[in-house]
PDB file of N, CA, C and O in Angstrom:
ATOM      1  N   UNK J 297     -19.686  -3.716  17.023  1.00 43.00           N
ATOM      2  CA  UNK J 297     -19.968  -4.910  16.432  1.00 43.00           C
ATOM      3  C   UNK J 297     -20.508  -5.998  17.500  1.00 43.00           C
ATOM      4  O   UNK J 297     -19.720  -6.249  18.535  1.00 43.00           O
ATOM      5  N   UNK J 298     -21.649  -6.318  17.467  1.00 46.00           N
ATOM      6  CA  UNK J 298     -22.083  -7.575  18.386  1.00 46.00           C
ATOM      7  C   UNK J 298     -21.585  -8.876  18.138  1.00 46.00           C
ATOM      8  O   UNK J 298     -20.891  -8.916  17.061  1.00 46.00           O
ATOM      9  N   UNK J 299     -21.552  -9.743  18.987  1.00 54.00           N
ATOM     10  CA  UNK J 299     -20.884 -11.018  18.874  1.00 54.00           C
ATOM     11  C   UNK J 299     -21.627 -11.872  17.949  1.00 54.00           C
ATOM     12  O   UNK J 299     -21.183 -12.662  17.086  1.00 54.00           O
ATOM     13  N   UNK J 300     -22.629 -11.301  17.206  1.00 64.00           N
ATOM     14  CA  UNK J 300     -23.435 -11.926  16.364  1.00 64.00           C
ATOM     15  C   UNK J 300     -23.016 -11.233  14.754  1.00 64.00           C
ATOM     16  O   UNK J 300     -23.481 -11.860  13.760  1.00 64.00           O
ATOM     17  N   UNK J 301     -22.194 -10.251  14.833  1.00 79.00           N
ATOM     18  CA  UNK J 301     -21.997  -9.622  13.638  1.00 79.00           C
ATOM     19  C   UNK J 301     -20.446  -9.993  13.022  1.00 79.00           C
ATOM     20  O   UNK J 301     -19.671  -9.171  12.834  1.00 79.00           O
ATOM     21  N   UNK J 302     -20.243 -11.118  13.055  1.00 88.00           N
ATOM     22  CA  UNK J 302     -19.052 -11.642  12.582  1.00 88.00           C
ATOM     23  C   UNK J 302     -19.162 -12.810  11.524  1.00 88.00           C
ATOM     24  O   UNK J 302     -20.464 -13.466  11.479  1.00 88.00           O
ATOM     25  N   UNK J 303     -18.170 -13.113  10.736  1.00 94.00           N
ATOM     26  CA  UNK J 303     -18.334 -14.341   9.767  1.00 94.00           C
ATOM     27  C   UNK J 303     -16.875 -15.073  10.198  1.00 94.00           C
ATOM     28  O   UNK J 303     -15.766 -14.570  10.679  1.00 94.00           O
ATOM     29  N   UNK J 304     -17.048 -16.295   9.923  1.00 95.00           N
ATOM     30  CA  UNK J 304     -15.902 -17.263  10.408  1.00 95.00           C
ATOM     31  C   UNK J 304     -15.392 -17.631   9.174  1.00 95.00           C
ATOM     32  O   UNK J 304     -15.833 -17.905   7.958  1.00 95.00           O
ATOM     33  N   UNK J 305     -13.932 -17.359   8.973  1.00 96.00           N
ATOM     34  CA  UNK J 305     -13.218 -17.490   7.726  1.00 96.00           C
ATOM     35  C   UNK J 305     -13.301 -18.882   7.236  1.00 96.00           C
ATOM     36  O   UNK J 305     -13.386 -19.905   8.074  1.00 96.00           O
ATOM     37  N   UNK J 306     -13.501 -19.163   6.056  1.00 95.00           N
ATOM     38  CA  UNK J 306     -13.888 -20.322   5.313  1.00 95.00           C
ATOM     39  C   UNK J 306     -12.480 -21.405   5.440  1.00 95.00           C
ATOM     40  O   UNK J 306     -12.895 -22.585   5.559  1.00 95.00           O
ATOM     41  N   UNK J 307     -11.393 -20.768   5.456  1.00 97.00           N
ATOM     42  CA  UNK J 307     -10.189 -21.545   5.590  1.00 97.00           C
ATOM     43  C   UNK J 307     -10.020 -22.372   6.774  1.00 97.00           C
ATOM     44  O   UNK J 307      -9.429 -23.316   6.864  1.00 97.00           O
ATOM     45  N   UNK J 308     -10.706 -21.854   7.891  1.00 97.00           N
ATOM     46  CA  UNK J 308     -10.735 -22.524   9.169  1.00 97.00           C
ATOM     47  C   UNK J 308     -10.919 -24.070   9.002  1.00 97.00           C
ATOM     48  O   UNK J 308     -12.170 -24.495   8.490  1.00 97.00           O
ATOM     49  N   UNK J 309     -10.035 -24.892   9.734  1.00 97.00           N
ATOM     50  CA  UNK J 309     -10.517 -26.329   9.547  1.00 97.00           C
ATOM     51  C   UNK J 309     -11.346 -26.617  10.679  1.00 97.00           C
ATOM     52  O   UNK J 309     -11.435 -25.991  11.676  1.00 97.00           O
ATOM     53  N   UNK J 310     -12.305 -27.598  10.204  1.00 96.00           N
ATOM     54  CA  UNK J 310     -13.519 -27.875  11.086  1.00 96.00           C
ATOM     55  C   UNK J 310     -12.904 -28.283  12.684  1.00 96.00           C
ATOM     56  O   UNK J 310     -11.856 -28.914  12.752  1.00 96.00           O
ATOM     57  N   UNK J 311     -13.692 -27.889  13.552  1.00 96.00           N
ATOM     58  CA  UNK J 311     -13.065 -28.251  14.962  1.00 96.00           C
ATOM     59  C   UNK J 311     -13.502 -27.306  16.015  1.00 96.00           C
ATOM     60  O   UNK J 311     -14.332 -26.298  15.652  1.00 96.00           O
ATOM     61  N   UNK J 312     -12.732 -27.285  17.217  1.00 96.00           N
ATOM     62  CA  UNK J 312     -13.384 -26.443  18.155  1.00 96.00           C
ATOM     63  C   UNK J 312     -13.026 -24.878  18.195  1.00 96.00           C
ATOM     64  O   UNK J 312     -13.690 -23.949  18.449  1.00 96.00           O
ATOM     65  N   UNK J 313     -11.881 -24.455  17.481  1.00 97.00           N
ATOM     66  CA  UNK J 313     -11.181 -23.349  17.467  1.00 97.00           C
ATOM     67  C   UNK J 313     -11.434 -22.857  16.016  1.00 97.00           C
ATOM     68  O   UNK J 313     -11.467 -23.471  15.051  1.00 97.00           O
ATOM     69  N   UNK J 314     -11.904 -21.424  15.962  1.00 97.00           N
ATOM     70  CA  UNK J 314     -11.633 -20.716  14.582  1.00 97.00           C
ATOM     71  C   UNK J 314     -11.449 -19.163  14.721  1.00 97.00           C
ATOM     72  O   UNK J 314     -11.243 -18.745  15.889  1.00 97.00           O
ATOM     73  N   UNK J 315     -11.048 -18.802  13.528  1.00 98.00           N
ATOM     74  CA  UNK J 315     -10.608 -17.232  13.623  1.00 98.00           C
ATOM     75  C   UNK J 315     -11.939 -16.556  12.974  1.00 98.00           C
ATOM     76  O   UNK J 315     -12.223 -17.062  11.810  1.00 98.00           O
ATOM     77  N   UNK J 316     -12.367 -15.392  13.499  1.00 97.00           N
ATOM     78  CA  UNK J 316     -13.440 -14.731  13.014  1.00 97.00           C
ATOM     79  C   UNK J 316     -12.681 -13.604  12.134  1.00 97.00           C
ATOM     80  O   UNK J 316     -11.728 -13.149  12.029  1.00 97.00           O
ATOM     81  N   UNK J 317     -13.813 -12.796  11.230  1.00 96.00           N
ATOM     82  CA  UNK J 317     -13.280 -11.856  10.206  1.00 96.00           C
ATOM     83  C   UNK J 317     -12.993 -10.647  11.051  1.00 96.00           C
ATOM     84  O   UNK J 317     -13.014  -9.447  10.330  1.00 96.00           O
ATOM     85  N   UNK J 318     -12.453 -10.478  12.144  1.00 95.00           N
ATOM     86  CA  UNK J 318     -12.255  -9.483  12.909  1.00 95.00           C
ATOM     87  C   UNK J 318     -10.494  -9.283  12.902  1.00 95.00           C
ATOM     88  O   UNK J 318     -10.126  -8.352  13.310  1.00 95.00           O
ATOM     89  N   UNK J 319      -9.894 -10.210  12.258  1.00 97.00           N
ATOM     90  CA  UNK J 319      -8.499 -10.428  12.337  1.00 97.00           C
ATOM     91  C   UNK J 319      -7.841  -9.319  11.694  1.00 97.00           C
ATOM     92  O   UNK J 319      -8.155  -8.813  10.426  1.00 97.00           O
ATOM     93  N   UNK J 320      -6.839  -8.659  12.233  1.00 96.00           N
ATOM     94  CA  UNK J 320      -6.042  -7.435  11.684  1.00 96.00           C
ATOM     95  C   UNK J 320      -4.525  -8.126  11.116  1.00 96.00           C
ATOM     96  O   UNK J 320      -3.696  -7.201  10.784  1.00 96.00           O
ATOM     97  N   UNK J 321      -4.351  -9.263  11.135  1.00 96.00           N
ATOM     98  CA  UNK J 321      -3.153  -9.995  10.672  1.00 96.00           C
ATOM     99  C   UNK J 321      -1.906  -9.421  11.380  1.00 96.00           C
ATOM    100  O   UNK J 321      -1.053  -9.276  10.662  1.00 96.00           O
ATOM    101  N   UNK J 322      -2.089  -9.551  12.608  1.00 97.00           N
ATOM    102  CA  UNK J 322      -0.921  -9.041  13.630  1.00 97.00           C
ATOM    103  C   UNK J 322       0.173 -10.213  13.657  1.00 97.00           C
ATOM    104  O   UNK J 322       1.376  -9.919  14.030  1.00 97.00           O
ATOM    105  N   UNK J 323      -0.321 -11.458  13.301  1.00 97.00           N
ATOM    106  CA  UNK J 323       0.806 -12.438  13.283  1.00 97.00           C
ATOM    107  C   UNK J 323       0.945 -13.106  14.642  1.00 97.00           C
ATOM    108  O   UNK J 323       1.654 -13.964  14.965  1.00 97.00           O
ATOM    109  N   UNK J 324       0.401 -12.626  15.741  1.00 98.00           N
ATOM    110  CA  UNK J 324       0.445 -13.092  17.166  1.00 98.00           C
ATOM    111  C   UNK J 324       0.243 -14.467  17.284  1.00 98.00           C
ATOM    112  O   UNK J 324       0.862 -15.039  17.942  1.00 98.00           O
ATOM    113  N   UNK J 325      -1.146 -14.929  16.633  1.00 98.00           N
ATOM    114  CA  UNK J 325      -1.341 -16.271  16.731  1.00 98.00           C
ATOM    115  C   UNK J 325      -0.512 -17.294  16.351  1.00 98.00           C
ATOM    116  O   UNK J 325      -0.093 -18.308  16.913  1.00 98.00           O
ATOM    117  N   UNK J 326       0.144 -16.859  14.989  1.00 98.00           N
ATOM    118  CA  UNK J 326       1.130 -17.737  14.347  1.00 98.00           C
ATOM    119  C   UNK J 326       2.405 -17.742  15.111  1.00 98.00           C
ATOM    120  O   UNK J 326       3.188 -18.667  15.040  1.00 98.00           O
ATOM    121  N   UNK J 327       2.748 -16.669  15.793  1.00 98.00           N
ATOM    122  CA  UNK J 327       3.934 -16.703  16.534  1.00 98.00           C
ATOM    123  C   UNK J 327       3.851 -17.623  17.794  1.00 98.00           C
ATOM    124  O   UNK J 327       4.888 -18.332  18.117  1.00 98.00           O
ATOM    125  N   UNK J 328       2.823 -17.678  18.349  1.00 98.00           N
ATOM    126  CA  UNK J 328       2.460 -18.334  19.546  1.00 98.00           C
ATOM    127  C   UNK J 328       2.248 -19.850  19.218  1.00 98.00           C
ATOM    128  O   UNK J 328       2.622 -20.651  20.038  1.00 98.00           O
ATOM    129  N   UNK J 329       1.301 -20.144  18.220  1.00 98.00           N
ATOM    130  CA  UNK J 329       1.106 -21.436  17.986  1.00 98.00           C
ATOM    131  C   UNK J 329       1.263 -21.632  16.436  1.00 98.00           C
ATOM    132  O   UNK J 329       0.305 -21.849  15.651  1.00 98.00           O
ATOM    133  N   UNK J 330       2.522 -21.863  16.061  1.00 98.00           N
ATOM    134  CA  UNK J 330       2.839 -21.847  14.458  1.00 98.00           C
ATOM    135  C   UNK J 330       2.099 -23.044  13.820  1.00 98.00           C
ATOM    136  O   UNK J 330       1.992 -22.968  12.658  1.00 98.00           O
ATOM    137  N   UNK J 331       2.186 -24.232  14.545  1.00 98.00           N
ATOM    138  CA  UNK J 331       1.537 -25.326  13.859  1.00 98.00           C
ATOM    139  C   UNK J 331      -0.239 -25.411  13.646  1.00 98.00           C
ATOM    140  O   UNK J 331      -0.528 -26.084  13.116  1.00 98.00           O
ATOM    141  N   UNK J 332      -0.732 -24.378  14.215  1.00 98.00           N
ATOM    142  CA  UNK J 332      -2.131 -24.246  14.317  1.00 98.00           C
ATOM    143  C   UNK J 332      -2.715 -23.131  13.529  1.00 98.00           C
ATOM    144  O   UNK J 332      -3.863 -23.186  13.116  1.00 98.00           O
ATOM    145  N   UNK J 333      -1.932 -22.056  13.253  1.00 98.00           N
ATOM    146  CA  UNK J 333      -2.519 -20.914  12.395  1.00 98.00           C
ATOM    147  C   UNK J 333      -1.618 -20.791  11.313  1.00 98.00           C
ATOM    148  O   UNK J 333      -0.346 -20.729  11.286  1.00 98.00           O
ATOM    149  N   UNK J 334      -2.231 -20.171  10.154  1.00 98.00           N
ATOM    150  CA  UNK J 334      -1.525 -20.079   8.955  1.00 98.00           C
ATOM    151  C   UNK J 334      -2.276 -18.524   8.436  1.00 98.00           C
ATOM    152  O   UNK J 334      -3.223 -17.946   8.788  1.00 98.00           O
ATOM    153  N   UNK J 335      -1.507 -17.938   7.629  1.00 97.00           N
ATOM    154  CA  UNK J 335      -1.813 -16.534   6.992  1.00 97.00           C
ATOM    155  C   UNK J 335      -2.417 -16.833   5.636  1.00 97.00           C
ATOM    156  O   UNK J 335      -1.810 -17.529   4.785  1.00 97.00           O
ATOM    157  N   UNK J 336      -3.505 -16.210   5.297  1.00 97.00           N
ATOM    158  CA  UNK J 336      -4.113 -16.049   3.892  1.00 97.00           C
ATOM    159  C   UNK J 336      -3.369 -14.574   3.589  1.00 97.00           C
ATOM    160  O   UNK J 336      -3.850 -13.573   3.998  1.00 97.00           O
ATOM    161  N   UNK J 337      -2.142 -14.673   2.991  1.00 95.00           N
ATOM    162  CA  UNK J 337      -1.531 -13.366   2.443  1.00 95.00           C
ATOM    163  C   UNK J 337      -2.234 -12.620   1.547  1.00 95.00           C
ATOM    164  O   UNK J 337      -2.204 -11.238   1.583  1.00 95.00           O
ATOM    165  N   UNK J 338      -3.018 -13.107   0.578  1.00 96.00           N
ATOM    166  CA  UNK J 338      -3.707 -12.173  -0.140  1.00 96.00           C
ATOM    167  C   UNK J 338      -4.712 -11.261   0.485  1.00 96.00           C
ATOM    168  O   UNK J 338      -4.987 -10.238  -0.057  1.00 96.00           O
ATOM    169  N   UNK J 339      -5.403 -11.898   1.452  1.00 95.00           N
ATOM    170  CA  UNK J 339      -6.585 -11.388   2.168  1.00 95.00           C
ATOM    171  C   UNK J 339      -5.932 -10.599   3.475  1.00 95.00           C
ATOM    172  O   UNK J 339      -6.679  -9.795   4.201  1.00 95.00           O
ATOM    173  N   UNK J 340      -4.761 -10.732   3.769  1.00 96.00           N
ATOM    174  CA  UNK J 340      -4.298 -10.455   5.187  1.00 96.00           C
ATOM    175  C   UNK J 340      -4.980 -10.859   6.474  1.00 96.00           C
ATOM    176  O   UNK J 340      -5.347  -9.988   7.063  1.00 96.00           O
ATOM    177  N   UNK J 341      -5.250 -11.995   6.688  1.00 97.00           N
ATOM    178  CA  UNK J 341      -5.754 -12.542   7.903  1.00 97.00           C
ATOM    179  C   UNK J 341      -5.235 -13.910   8.208  1.00 97.00           C
ATOM    180  O   UNK J 341      -4.688 -14.588   7.227  1.00 97.00           O
ATOM    181  N   UNK J 342      -5.291 -14.251   9.414  1.00 98.00           N
ATOM    182  CA  UNK J 342      -5.028 -15.756   9.857  1.00 98.00           C
ATOM    183  C   UNK J 342      -6.123 -16.491  10.168  1.00 98.00           C
ATOM    184  O   UNK J 342      -7.167 -16.023  10.262  1.00 98.00           O
ATOM    185  N   UNK J 343      -5.949 -17.878   9.944  1.00 98.00           N
ATOM    186  CA  UNK J 343      -7.038 -18.823  10.166  1.00 98.00           C
ATOM    187  C   UNK J 343      -6.383 -20.070  10.794  1.00 98.00           C
ATOM    188  O   UNK J 343      -5.291 -20.073  10.746  1.00 98.00           O
ATOM    189  N   UNK J 344      -7.137 -20.964  11.314  1.00 98.00           N
ATOM    190  CA  UNK J 344      -6.832 -22.251  12.064  1.00 98.00           C
ATOM    191  C   UNK J 344      -6.549 -23.121  10.890  1.00 98.00           C
ATOM    192  O   UNK J 344      -7.557 -23.497  10.166  1.00 98.00           O
ATOM    193  N   UNK J 345      -5.443 -23.399  10.576  1.00 98.00           N
ATOM    194  CA  UNK J 345      -4.985 -24.364   9.783  1.00 98.00           C
ATOM    195  C   UNK J 345      -4.887 -26.027  10.211  1.00 98.00           C
ATOM    196  O   UNK J 345      -5.262 -26.959   9.504  1.00 98.00           O
ATOM    197  N   UNK J 346      -4.867 -26.060  11.610  1.00 98.00           N
ATOM    198  CA  UNK J 346      -4.854 -27.348  12.331  1.00 98.00           C
ATOM    199  C   UNK J 346      -5.341 -27.246  13.430  1.00 98.00           C
ATOM    200  O   UNK J 346      -4.911 -26.293  14.266  1.00 98.00           O
ATOM    201  N   UNK J 347      -6.341 -28.150  13.993  1.00 98.00           N
ATOM    202  CA  UNK J 347      -6.909 -27.774  15.271  1.00 98.00           C
ATOM    203  C   UNK J 347      -5.766 -28.598  16.326  1.00 98.00           C
ATOM    204  O   UNK J 347      -4.988 -29.668  15.792  1.00 98.00           O
ATOM    205  N   UNK J 348      -5.640 -28.355  17.578  1.00 98.00           N
ATOM    206  CA  UNK J 348      -4.655 -28.784  18.440  1.00 98.00           C
ATOM    207  C   UNK J 348      -4.982 -30.385  18.577  1.00 98.00           C
ATOM    208  O   UNK J 348      -6.058 -30.734  18.611  1.00 98.00           O
ATOM    209  N   UNK J 349      -3.576 -31.020  18.560  1.00 98.00           N
ATOM    210  CA  UNK J 349      -3.791 -32.585  18.607  1.00 98.00           C
ATOM    211  C   UNK J 349      -3.110 -33.048  19.906  1.00 98.00           C
ATOM    212  O   UNK J 349      -3.235 -34.240  20.209  1.00 98.00           O
ATOM    213  N   UNK J 350      -2.574 -32.266  20.847  1.00 98.00           N
ATOM    214  CA  UNK J 350      -2.031 -32.758  21.914  1.00 98.00           C
ATOM    215  C   UNK J 350      -2.043 -31.450  23.060  1.00 98.00           C
ATOM    216  O   UNK J 350      -2.577 -30.420  22.724  1.00 98.00           O
ATOM    217  N   UNK J 351      -1.736 -31.639  24.310  1.00 98.00           N
ATOM    218  CA  UNK J 351      -1.820 -30.784  25.296  1.00 98.00           C
ATOM    219  C   UNK J 351      -1.034 -29.534  25.074  1.00 98.00           C
ATOM    220  O   UNK J 351      -1.445 -28.425  25.329  1.00 98.00           O
ATOM    221  N   UNK J 352       0.233 -29.708  24.659  1.00 98.00           N
ATOM    222  CA  UNK J 352       1.112 -28.569  24.122  1.00 98.00           C
ATOM    223  C   UNK J 352       0.413 -27.623  23.057  1.00 98.00           C
ATOM    224  O   UNK J 352       0.135 -26.365  23.422  1.00 98.00           O
ATOM    225  N   UNK J 353      -0.019 -28.165  22.090  1.00 98.00           N
ATOM    226  CA  UNK J 353      -0.709 -27.535  21.041  1.00 98.00           C
ATOM    227  C   UNK J 353      -1.993 -26.613  21.498  1.00 98.00           C
ATOM    228  O   UNK J 353      -2.347 -25.542  21.361  1.00 98.00           O
ATOM    229  N   UNK J 354      -2.947 -27.549  22.393  1.00 97.00           N
ATOM    230  CA  UNK J 354      -4.040 -27.029  22.999  1.00 97.00           C
ATOM    231  C   UNK J 354      -3.666 -25.721  23.855  1.00 97.00           C
ATOM    232  O   UNK J 354      -4.236 -24.563  23.823  1.00 97.00           O
ATOM    233  N   UNK J 355      -2.630 -25.721  24.680  1.00 98.00           N
ATOM    234  CA  UNK J 355      -2.136 -24.819  25.558  1.00 98.00           C
ATOM    235  C   UNK J 355      -1.744 -23.433  24.589  1.00 98.00           C
ATOM    236  O   UNK J 355      -1.994 -22.272  25.105  1.00 98.00           O
ATOM    237  N   UNK J 356      -1.074 -23.596  23.492  1.00 98.00           N
ATOM    238  CA  UNK J 356      -0.560 -22.500  22.678  1.00 98.00           C
ATOM    239  C   UNK J 356      -1.820 -21.882  22.148  1.00 98.00           C
ATOM    240  O   UNK J 356      -1.856 -20.615  21.904  1.00 98.00           O
ATOM    241  N   UNK J 357      -2.653 -22.618  21.761  1.00 98.00           N
ATOM    242  CA  UNK J 357      -3.990 -22.057  20.873  1.00 98.00           C
ATOM    243  C   UNK J 357      -4.680 -21.340  21.943  1.00 98.00           C
ATOM    244  O   UNK J 357      -5.192 -20.178  21.550  1.00 98.00           O
ATOM    245  N   UNK J 358      -4.934 -21.722  23.119  1.00 98.00           N
ATOM    246  CA  UNK J 358      -5.549 -21.047  24.207  1.00 98.00           C
ATOM    247  C   UNK J 358      -4.928 -19.857  24.435  1.00 98.00           C
ATOM    248  O   UNK J 358      -5.356 -18.602  24.744  1.00 98.00           O
ATOM    249  N   UNK J 359      -3.587 -19.681  24.522  1.00 98.00           N
ATOM    250  CA  UNK J 359      -2.660 -18.493  24.778  1.00 98.00           C
ATOM    251  C   UNK J 359      -2.998 -17.634  23.786  1.00 98.00           C
ATOM    252  O   UNK J 359      -3.025 -16.402  23.877  1.00 98.00           O
ATOM    253  N   UNK J 360      -2.876 -18.133  22.428  1.00 98.00           N
ATOM    254  CA  UNK J 360      -3.342 -17.259  21.478  1.00 98.00           C
ATOM    255  C   UNK J 360      -4.569 -16.283  21.448  1.00 98.00           C
ATOM    256  O   UNK J 360      -4.785 -15.389  21.194  1.00 98.00           O
ATOM    257  N   UNK J 361      -5.574 -17.571  21.932  1.00 98.00           N
ATOM    258  CA  UNK J 361      -6.957 -16.841  21.773  1.00 98.00           C
ATOM    259  C   UNK J 361      -6.843 -15.662  22.986  1.00 98.00           C
ATOM    260  O   UNK J 361      -7.564 -14.526  22.756  1.00 98.00           O
ATOM    261  N   UNK J 362      -6.122 -15.969  24.045  1.00 98.00           N
ATOM    262  CA  UNK J 362      -6.398 -14.940  25.126  1.00 98.00           C
ATOM    263  C   UNK J 362      -5.638 -13.744  24.934  1.00 98.00           C
ATOM    264  O   UNK J 362      -5.873 -12.581  25.315  1.00 98.00           O
ATOM    265  N   UNK J 363      -4.565 -13.948  24.092  1.00 98.00           N
ATOM    266  CA  UNK J 363      -3.731 -12.684  23.665  1.00 98.00           C
ATOM    267  C   UNK J 363      -4.038 -11.712  22.508  1.00 98.00           C
ATOM    268  O   UNK J 363      -3.585 -10.841  22.147  1.00 98.00           O
ATOM    269  N   UNK J 364      -5.301 -12.498  21.696  1.00 98.00           N
ATOM    270  CA  UNK J 364      -5.366 -11.796  20.455  1.00 98.00           C
ATOM    271  C   UNK J 364      -5.943 -10.481  20.773  1.00 98.00           C
ATOM    272  O   UNK J 364      -6.998 -10.170  21.524  1.00 98.00           O
ATOM    273  N   UNK J 365      -5.304  -9.368  19.942  1.00 98.00           N
ATOM    274  CA  UNK J 365      -5.656  -7.979  20.338  1.00 98.00           C
ATOM    275  C   UNK J 365      -7.188  -7.650  19.845  1.00 98.00           C
ATOM    276  O   UNK J 365      -7.688  -6.678  20.386  1.00 98.00           O
ATOM    277  N   UNK J 366      -7.689  -8.273  18.930  1.00 97.00           N
ATOM    278  CA  UNK J 366      -9.048  -7.903  18.430  1.00 97.00           C
ATOM    279  C   UNK J 366     -10.025  -9.157  18.897  1.00 97.00           C
ATOM    280  O   UNK J 366     -11.087  -8.938  18.459  1.00 97.00           O
ATOM    281  N   UNK J 367      -9.519 -10.240  19.783  1.00 96.00           N
ATOM    282  CA  UNK J 367     -10.434 -11.257  20.057  1.00 96.00           C
ATOM    283  C   UNK J 367     -11.222 -11.924  18.576  1.00 96.00           C
ATOM    284  O   UNK J 367     -12.175 -12.412  18.797  1.00 96.00           O
ATOM    285  N   UNK J 368     -10.370 -12.144  17.706  1.00 97.00           N
ATOM    286  CA  UNK J 368     -10.531 -12.837  16.629  1.00 97.00           C
ATOM    287  C   UNK J 368     -10.669 -14.230  16.728  1.00 97.00           C
ATOM    288  O   UNK J 368     -11.412 -14.970  15.976  1.00 97.00           O
ATOM    289  N   UNK J 369      -9.925 -14.914  17.539  1.00 97.00           N
ATOM    290  CA  UNK J 369      -9.793 -16.354  17.914  1.00 97.00           C
ATOM    291  C   UNK J 369     -10.883 -16.644  18.700  1.00 97.00           C
ATOM    292  O   UNK J 369     -11.199 -16.095  19.813  1.00 97.00           O
ATOM    293  N   UNK J 370     -11.765 -17.623  18.449  1.00 96.00           N
ATOM    294  CA  UNK J 370     -12.794 -18.093  19.360  1.00 96.00           C
ATOM    295  C   UNK J 370     -13.161 -19.465  19.301  1.00 96.00           C
ATOM    296  O   UNK J 370     -12.287 -20.081  18.496  1.00 96.00           O
ATOM    297  N   UNK J 371     -13.861 -19.972  20.260  1.00 94.00           N
ATOM    298  CA  UNK J 371     -14.119 -21.239  20.707  1.00 94.00           C
ATOM    299  C   UNK J 371     -15.519 -21.646  20.327  1.00 94.00           C
ATOM    300  O   UNK J 371     -16.365 -20.893  21.141  1.00 94.00           O
ATOM    301  N   UNK J 372     -16.018 -22.861  19.745  1.00 88.00           N
ATOM    302  CA  UNK J 372     -17.473 -22.997  19.713  1.00 88.00           C
ATOM    303  C   UNK J 372     -17.730 -23.412  21.249  1.00 88.00           C
ATOM    304  O   UNK J 372     -17.123 -23.964  21.904  1.00 88.00           O
ATOM    305  N   UNK J 373     -19.083 -22.742  21.664  1.00 75.00           N
ATOM    306  CA  UNK J 373     -19.527 -22.976  22.783  1.00 75.00           C
ATOM    307  C   UNK J 373     -18.932 -22.424  23.926  1.00 75.00           C
ATOM    308  O   UNK J 373     -19.016 -22.649  25.282  1.00 75.00           O
ATOM    309  N   UNK J 374     -17.665 -21.562  23.792  1.00 61.00           N
ATOM    310  CA  UNK J 374     -16.935 -20.959  24.768  1.00 61.00           C
ATOM    311  C   UNK J 374     -16.397 -21.784  25.758  1.00 61.00           C
ATOM    312  O   UNK J 374     -16.272 -21.471  26.998  1.00 61.00           O
ATOM    313  N   UNK J 375     -16.085 -23.300  25.475  1.00 55.00           N
ATOM    314  CA  UNK J 375     -15.656 -24.154  26.466  1.00 55.00           C
ATOM    315  C   UNK J 375     -14.044 -24.392  26.384  1.00 55.00           C
ATOM    316  O   UNK J 375     -13.623 -24.818  25.198  1.00 55.00           O
ATOM    317  N   UNK J 376     -13.473 -23.678  27.349  1.00 55.00           N
ATOM    318  CA  UNK J 376     -12.114 -24.160  27.374  1.00 55.00           C
ATOM    319  C   UNK J 376     -11.805 -25.111  28.644  1.00 55.00           C
ATOM    320  O   UNK J 376     -12.270 -24.759  29.705  1.00 55.00           O
ATOM    321  N   UNK J 377     -11.123 -26.138  28.421  1.00 54.00           N
ATOM    322  CA  UNK J 377     -11.179 -27.289  29.213  1.00 54.00           C
ATOM    323  C   UNK J 377      -9.899 -27.061  29.963  1.00 54.00           C
ATOM    324  O   UNK J 377      -8.963 -26.580  29.800  1.00 54.00           O
TER     325      UNK J 377
END
């Protein structure tokens, strides 16, 4: 699957971070950043429920992005500050 062969889940709140339809519902992102990720239990995937609002949340979301086993978490323009 190329970088262009994915969809962004519609539940993602607008902002810098998002989850693509590659998610396998492993729960890792919600374990790392529970304030920022939620689960769609019917469809079995996670999405961004809240964009980071402070440095701690930003660090947690970046950690989740870096450890995601399917690289489902992404950032618009690939810019991590």
